[in-house]
Amino acid sequence: MTAPLHALIRVRTEYYAVKTALVLPQVCVLTELPDAELWFGVPGMYGGFGIRLEEAATAPRLRVTSHCRMVGYSGRTHHITPDSCVLVDSGW
Protein backbone atom coordinates (compact mmCIF):
# COMPACT_ATOMS: atom_id res chain seq x y z
CA MET A 1 0.00 0.00 0.00
CA THR A 2 3.03 2.24 0.23
CA ALA A 3 3.37 2.89 -3.52
CA PRO A 4 -0.26 4.03 -4.04
CA LEU A 5 -0.04 6.21 -0.90
CA HIS A 6 3.13 7.89 -2.10
CA ALA A 7 1.63 8.41 -5.56
CA LEU A 8 -1.44 10.07 -4.02
CA ILE A 9 0.70 12.37 -1.87
CA ARG A 10 2.83 13.35 -4.86
CA VAL A 11 -0.20 14.14 -7.03
CA ARG A 12 -1.96 16.18 -4.34
CA THR A 13 1.16 18.15 -3.34
CA GLU A 14 2.03 18.82 -6.98
CA TYR A 15 -1.46 20.24 -7.49
CA TYR A 16 -0.82 22.75 -4.69
CA ALA A 17 2.66 23.52 -6.08
CA VAL A 18 4.49 22.35 -2.97
CA LYS A 19 8.20 22.90 -3.55
CA THR A 20 9.49 21.28 -0.35
CA ALA A 21 11.29 17.96 -0.64
CA LEU A 22 9.27 15.47 1.38
CA VAL A 23 10.26 12.32 3.24
CA LEU A 24 7.10 10.32 2.63
CA PRO A 25 5.56 8.22 5.43
CA GLN A 26 5.96 4.46 5.52
CA VAL A 27 2.81 2.38 5.93
CA CYS A 28 4.54 -0.09 8.28
CA VAL A 29 4.73 2.61 10.97
CA LEU A 30 0.93 2.45 11.33
CA THR A 31 1.14 -1.08 12.75
CA GLU A 32 3.23 0.25 15.64
CA LEU A 33 0.96 3.14 16.61
CA PRO A 34 -1.78 2.58 19.22
CA ASP A 35 -4.55 4.04 17.02
CA ALA A 36 -3.03 2.98 13.66
CA GLU A 37 -3.35 6.62 12.57
CA LEU A 38 -0.95 9.45 11.79
CA TRP A 39 -0.95 13.01 10.48
CA PHE A 40 1.45 13.91 7.68
CA GLY A 41 1.60 17.70 7.54
CA VAL A 42 2.97 19.25 4.36
CA PRO A 43 4.76 22.62 4.52
CA GLY A 44 3.47 24.94 1.83
CA MET A 45 0.20 23.03 1.45
CA TYR A 46 -1.30 24.53 4.63
CA GLY A 47 -2.75 21.15 5.42
CA GLY A 48 -1.74 17.59 4.82
CA PHE A 49 -2.83 13.99 5.06
CA GLY A 50 -4.57 12.00 7.76
CA ILE A 51 -3.66 8.35 7.27
CA ARG A 52 -5.50 5.54 9.07
CA LEU A 53 -5.05 1.79 8.75
CA GLU A 54 -8.50 0.18 8.75
CA GLU A 55 -9.68 -3.39 8.74
CA ALA A 56 -12.14 -3.58 5.86
CA ALA A 57 -14.46 -6.56 5.38
CA THR A 58 -12.05 -8.34 3.04
CA ALA A 59 -8.57 -6.93 3.76
CA PRO A 60 -6.76 -4.05 5.42
CA ARG A 61 -6.89 -0.69 3.67
CA LEU A 62 -5.76 2.87 4.25
CA ARG A 63 -8.26 5.66 4.69
CA VAL A 64 -6.50 8.85 3.62
CA THR A 65 -7.99 12.30 4.09
CA SER A 66 -6.29 15.40 2.70
CA HIS A 67 -7.00 19.09 2.52
CA CYS A 68 -5.53 22.55 2.06
CA ARG A 69 -6.76 25.13 4.60
CA MET A 70 -6.33 27.93 2.06
CA VAL A 71 -8.69 26.37 -0.50
CA GLY A 72 -12.32 25.93 0.47
CA TYR A 73 -13.85 22.50 -0.07
CA SER A 74 -10.48 21.00 -1.01
CA GLY A 75 -10.95 17.99 1.26
CA ARG A 76 -10.73 14.54 -0.27
CA THR A 77 -11.00 11.04 1.14
CA HIS A 78 -9.36 8.08 -0.56
CA HIS A 79 -9.33 4.36 0.20
CA ILE A 80 -6.05 2.68 -0.66
CA THR A 81 -5.43 -1.05 -1.06
CA PRO A 82 -2.30 -2.74 -2.42
CA ASP A 83 -3.83 -2.56 -5.91
CA SER A 84 -5.82 0.67 -6.00
CA CYS A 85 -6.45 4.19 -4.82
CA VAL A 86 -10.12 5.19 -4.98
CA LEU A 87 -11.61 8.62 -4.32
CA VAL A 88 -14.63 8.05 -2.04
CA ASP A 89 -15.50 11.61 -0.95
CA SER A 90 -14.56 15.15 -1.92
CA GLY A 91 -15.49 18.76 -1.39
CA TRP A 92 -15.56 18.77 2.38
mmCIF file with all atom_site columns, C-alpha atoms in Angstrom:
data_model
loop_
_atom_site.group_PDB
_atom_site.id
_atom_site.type_symbol
_atom_site.label_atom_id
_atom_site.label_alt_id
_atom_site.label_comp_id
_atom_site.label_asym_id
_atom_site.label_entity_id
_atom_site.label_seq_id
_atom_site.pdbx_PDB_ins_code
_atom_site.Cartn_x
_atom_site.Cartn_y
_atom_site.Cartn_z
_atom_site.occupancy
_atom_site.B_iso_or_equiv
_atom_site.pdbx_formal_charge
_atom_site.auth_seq_id
_atom_site.auth_comp_id
_atom_site.auth_asym_id
_atom_site.auth_atom_id
_atom_site.pdbx_PDB_model_num
ATOM 1  C CA . MET A 1 1  ? 0.000   0.000  0.000  1.00 0.00 ? 1  MET A CA 1
ATOM 2  C CA . THR A 1 2  ? 3.026   2.243  0.234  1.00 0.00 ? 2  THR A CA 1
ATOM 3  C CA . ALA A 1 3  ? 3.367   2.887  -3.516 1.00 0.00 ? 3  ALA A CA 1
ATOM 4  C CA . PRO A 1 4  ? -0.260  4.032  -4.036 1.00 0.00 ? 4  PRO A CA 1
ATOM 5  C CA . LEU A 1 5  ? -0.044  6.207  -0.897 1.00 0.00 ? 5  LEU A CA 1
ATOM 6  C CA . HIS A 1 6  ? 3.130   7.892  -2.104 1.00 0.00 ? 6  HIS A CA 1
ATOM 7  C CA . ALA A 1 7  ? 1.630   8.412  -5.559 1.00 0.00 ? 7  ALA A CA 1
ATOM 8  C CA . LEU A 1 8  ? -1.441  10.074 -4.023 1.00 0.00 ? 8  LEU A CA 1
ATOM 9  C CA . ILE A 1 9  ? 0.702   12.370 -1.874 1.00 0.00 ? 9  ILE A CA 1
ATOM 10 C CA . ARG A 1 10 ? 2.832   13.346 -4.865 1.00 0.00 ? 10 ARG A CA 1
ATOM 11 C CA . VAL A 1 11 ? -0.200  14.144 -7.030 1.00 0.00 ? 11 VAL A CA 1
ATOM 12 C CA . ARG A 1 12 ? -1.960  16.179 -4.340 1.00 0.00 ? 12 ARG A CA 1
ATOM 13 C CA . THR A 1 13 ? 1.163   18.149 -3.339 1.00 0.00 ? 13 THR A CA 1
ATOM 14 C CA . GLU A 1 14 ? 2.032   18.824 -6.982 1.00 0.00 ? 14 GLU A CA 1
ATOM 15 C CA . TYR A 1 15 ? -1.460  20.243 -7.494 1.00 0.00 ? 15 TYR A CA 1
ATOM 16 C CA . TYR A 1 16 ? -0.817  22.751 -4.685 1.00 0.00 ? 16 TYR A CA 1
ATOM 17 C CA . ALA A 1 17 ? 2.662   23.523 -6.083 1.00 0.00 ? 17 ALA A CA 1
ATOM 18 C CA . VAL A 1 18 ? 4.493   22.345 -2.965 1.00 0.00 ? 18 VAL A CA 1
ATOM 19 C CA . LYS A 1 19 ? 8.204   22.901 -3.553 1.00 0.00 ? 19 LYS A CA 1
ATOM 20 C CA . THR A 1 20 ? 9.491   21.285 -0.350 1.00 0.00 ? 20 THR A CA 1
ATOM 21 C CA . ALA A 1 21 ? 11.294  17.956 -0.641 1.00 0.00 ? 21 ALA A CA 1
ATOM 22 C CA . LEU A 1 22 ? 9.267   15.471 1.378  1.00 0.00 ? 22 LEU A CA 1
ATOM 23 C CA . VAL A 1 23 ? 10.258  12.319 3.242  1.00 0.00 ? 23 VAL A CA 1
ATOM 24 C CA . LEU A 1 24 ? 7.101   10.315 2.626  1.00 0.00 ? 24 LEU A CA 1
ATOM 25 C CA . PRO A 1 25 ? 5.563   8.225  5.431  1.00 0.00 ? 25 PRO A CA 1
ATOM 26 C CA . GLN A 1 26 ? 5.961   4.461  5.516  1.00 0.00 ? 26 GLN A CA 1
ATOM 27 C CA . VAL A 1 27 ? 2.810   2.378  5.935  1.00 0.00 ? 27 VAL A CA 1
ATOM 28 C CA . CYS A 1 28 ? 4.538   -0.094 8.281  1.00 0.00 ? 28 CYS A CA 1
ATOM 29 C CA . VAL A 1 29 ? 4.729   2.613  10.969 1.00 0.00 ? 29 VAL A CA 1
ATOM 30 C CA . LEU A 1 30 ? 0.934   2.453  11.333 1.00 0.00 ? 30 LEU A CA 1
ATOM 31 C CA . THR A 1 31 ? 1.136   -1.076 12.750 1.00 0.00 ? 31 THR A CA 1
ATOM 32 C CA . GLU A 1 32 ? 3.234   0.248  15.644 1.00 0.00 ? 32 GLU A CA 1
ATOM 33 C CA . LEU A 1 33 ? 0.956   3.144  16.612 1.00 0.00 ? 33 LEU A CA 1
ATOM 34 C CA . PRO A 1 34 ? -1.780  2.584  19.216 1.00 0.00 ? 34 PRO A CA 1
ATOM 35 C CA . ASP A 1 35 ? -4.546  4.035  17.022 1.00 0.00 ? 35 ASP A CA 1
ATOM 36 C CA . ALA A 1 36 ? -3.028  2.984  13.663 1.00 0.00 ? 36 ALA A CA 1
ATOM 37 C CA . GLU A 1 37 ? -3.351  6.616  12.572 1.00 0.00 ? 37 GLU A CA 1
ATOM 38 C CA . LEU A 1 38 ? -0.955  9.454  11.789 1.00 0.00 ? 38 LEU A CA 1
ATOM 39 C CA . TRP A 1 39 ? -0.950  13.013 10.484 1.00 0.00 ? 39 TRP A CA 1
ATOM 40 C CA . PHE A 1 40 ? 1.453   13.914 7.678  1.00 0.00 ? 40 PHE A CA 1
ATOM 41 C CA . GLY A 1 41 ? 1.604   17.705 7.539  1.00 0.00 ? 41 GLY A CA 1
ATOM 42 C CA . VAL A 1 42 ? 2.966   19.246 4.360  1.00 0.00 ? 42 VAL A CA 1
ATOM 43 C CA . PRO A 1 43 ? 4.762   22.618 4.518  1.00 0.00 ? 43 PRO A CA 1
ATOM 44 C CA . GLY A 1 44 ? 3.471   24.935 1.826  1.00 0.00 ? 44 GLY A CA 1
ATOM 45 C CA . MET A 1 45 ? 0.199   23.033 1.455  1.00 0.00 ? 45 MET A CA 1
ATOM 46 C CA . TYR A 1 46 ? -1.305  24.531 4.625  1.00 0.00 ? 46 TYR A CA 1
ATOM 47 C CA . GLY A 1 47 ? -2.753  21.148 5.423  1.00 0.00 ? 47 GLY A CA 1
ATOM 48 C CA . GLY A 1 48 ? -1.739  17.588 4.819  1.00 0.00 ? 48 GLY A CA 1
ATOM 49 C CA . PHE A 1 49 ? -2.827  13.991 5.062  1.00 0.00 ? 49 PHE A CA 1
ATOM 50 C CA . GLY A 1 50 ? -4.571  12.000 7.762  1.00 0.00 ? 50 GLY A CA 1
ATOM 51 C CA . ILE A 1 51 ? -3.663  8.349  7.270  1.00 0.00 ? 51 ILE A CA 1
ATOM 52 C CA . ARG A 1 52 ? -5.495  5.545  9.074  1.00 0.00 ? 52 ARG A CA 1
ATOM 53 C CA . LEU A 1 53 ? -5.054  1.791  8.749  1.00 0.00 ? 53 LEU A CA 1
ATOM 54 C CA . GLU A 1 54 ? -8.504  0.183  8.750  1.00 0.00 ? 54 GLU A CA 1
ATOM 55 C CA . GLU A 1 55 ? -9.676  -3.394 8.735  1.00 0.00 ? 55 GLU A CA 1
ATOM 56 C CA . ALA A 1 56 ? -12.140 -3.584 5.864  1.00 0.00 ? 56 ALA A CA 1
ATOM 57 C CA . ALA A 1 57 ? -14.457 -6.556 5.380  1.00 0.00 ? 57 ALA A CA 1
ATOM 58 C CA . THR A 1 58 ? -12.052 -8.336 3.037  1.00 0.00 ? 58 THR A CA 1
ATOM 59 C CA . ALA A 1 59 ? -8.573  -6.930 3.763  1.00 0.00 ? 59 ALA A CA 1
ATOM 60 C CA . PRO A 1 60 ? -6.757  -4.045 5.418  1.00 0.00 ? 60 PRO A CA 1
ATOM 61 C CA . ARG A 1 61 ? -6.887  -0.685 3.669  1.00 0.00 ? 61 ARG A CA 1
ATOM 62 C CA . LEU A 1 62 ? -5.764  2.868  4.248  1.00 0.00 ? 62 LEU A CA 1
ATOM 63 C CA . ARG A 1 63 ? -8.264  5.664  4.692  1.00 0.00 ? 63 ARG A CA 1
ATOM 64 C CA . VAL A 1 64 ? -6.502  8.852  3.623  1.00 0.00 ? 64 VAL A CA 1
ATOM 65 C CA . THR A 1 65 ? -7.993  12.302 4.088  1.00 0.00 ? 65 THR A CA 1
ATOM 66 C CA . SER A 1 66 ? -6.288  15.395 2.702  1.00 0.00 ? 66 SER A CA 1
ATOM 67 C CA . HIS A 1 67 ? -7.004  19.090 2.520  1.00 0.00 ? 67 HIS A CA 1
ATOM 68 C CA . CYS A 1 68 ? -5.528  22.551 2.056  1.00 0.00 ? 68 CYS A CA 1
ATOM 69 C CA . ARG A 1 69 ? -6.763  25.130 4.595  1.00 0.00 ? 69 ARG A CA 1
ATOM 70 C CA . MET A 1 70 ? -6.332  27.934 2.061  1.00 0.00 ? 70 MET A CA 1
ATOM 71 C CA . VAL A 1 71 ? -8.689  26.366 -0.504 1.00 0.00 ? 71 VAL A CA 1
ATOM 72 C CA . GLY A 1 72 ? -12.322 25.925 0.475  1.00 0.00 ? 72 GLY A CA 1
ATOM 73 C CA . TYR A 1 73 ? -13.848 22.500 -0.067 1.00 0.00 ? 73 TYR A CA 1
ATOM 74 C CA . SER A 1 74 ? -10.478 20.997 -1.006 1.00 0.00 ? 74 SER A CA 1
ATOM 75 C CA . GLY A 1 75 ? -10.952 17.991 1.264  1.00 0.00 ? 75 GLY A CA 1
ATOM 76 C CA . ARG A 1 76 ? -10.732 14.539 -0.266 1.00 0.00 ? 76 ARG A CA 1
ATOM 77 C CA . THR A 1 77 ? -11.001 11.038 1.145  1.00 0.00 ? 77 THR A CA 1
ATOM 78 C CA . HIS A 1 78 ? -9.363  8.082  -0.565 1.00 0.00 ? 78 HIS A CA 1
ATOM 79 C CA . HIS A 1 79 ? -9.325  4.355  0.200  1.00 0.00 ? 79 HIS A CA 1
ATOM 80 C CA . ILE A 1 80 ? -6.047  2.680  -0.665 1.00 0.00 ? 80 ILE A CA 1
ATOM 81 C CA . THR A 1 81 ? -5.433  -1.050 -1.057 1.00 0.00 ? 81 THR A CA 1
ATOM 82 C CA . PRO A 1 82 ? -2.300  -2.736 -2.417 1.00 0.00 ? 82 PRO A CA 1
ATOM 83 C CA . ASP A 1 83 ? -3.825  -2.557 -5.906 1.00 0.00 ? 83 ASP A CA 1
ATOM 84 C CA . SER A 1 84 ? -5.821  0.674  -5.997 1.00 0.00 ? 84 SER A CA 1
ATOM 85 C CA . CYS A 1 85 ? -6.452  4.191  -4.819 1.00 0.00 ? 85 CYS A CA 1
ATOM 86 C CA . VAL A 1 86 ? -10.117 5.188  -4.981 1.00 0.00 ? 86 VAL A CA 1
ATOM 87 C CA . LEU A 1 87 ? -11.605 8.618  -4.320 1.00 0.00 ? 87 LEU A CA 1
ATOM 88 C CA . VAL A 1 88 ? -14.630 8.053  -2.042 1.00 0.00 ? 88 VAL A CA 1
ATOM 89 C CA . ASP A 1 89 ? -15.500 11.610 -0.951 1.00 0.00 ? 89 ASP A CA 1
ATOM 90 C CA . SER A 1 90 ? -14.561 15.152 -1.919 1.00 0.00 ? 90 SER A CA 1
ATOM 91 C CA . GLY A 1 91 ? -15.488 18.758 -1.385 1.00 0.00 ? 91 GLY A CA 1
ATOM 92 C CA . TRP A 1 92 ? -15.556 18.771 2.384  1.00 0.00 ? 92 TRP A CA 1
#
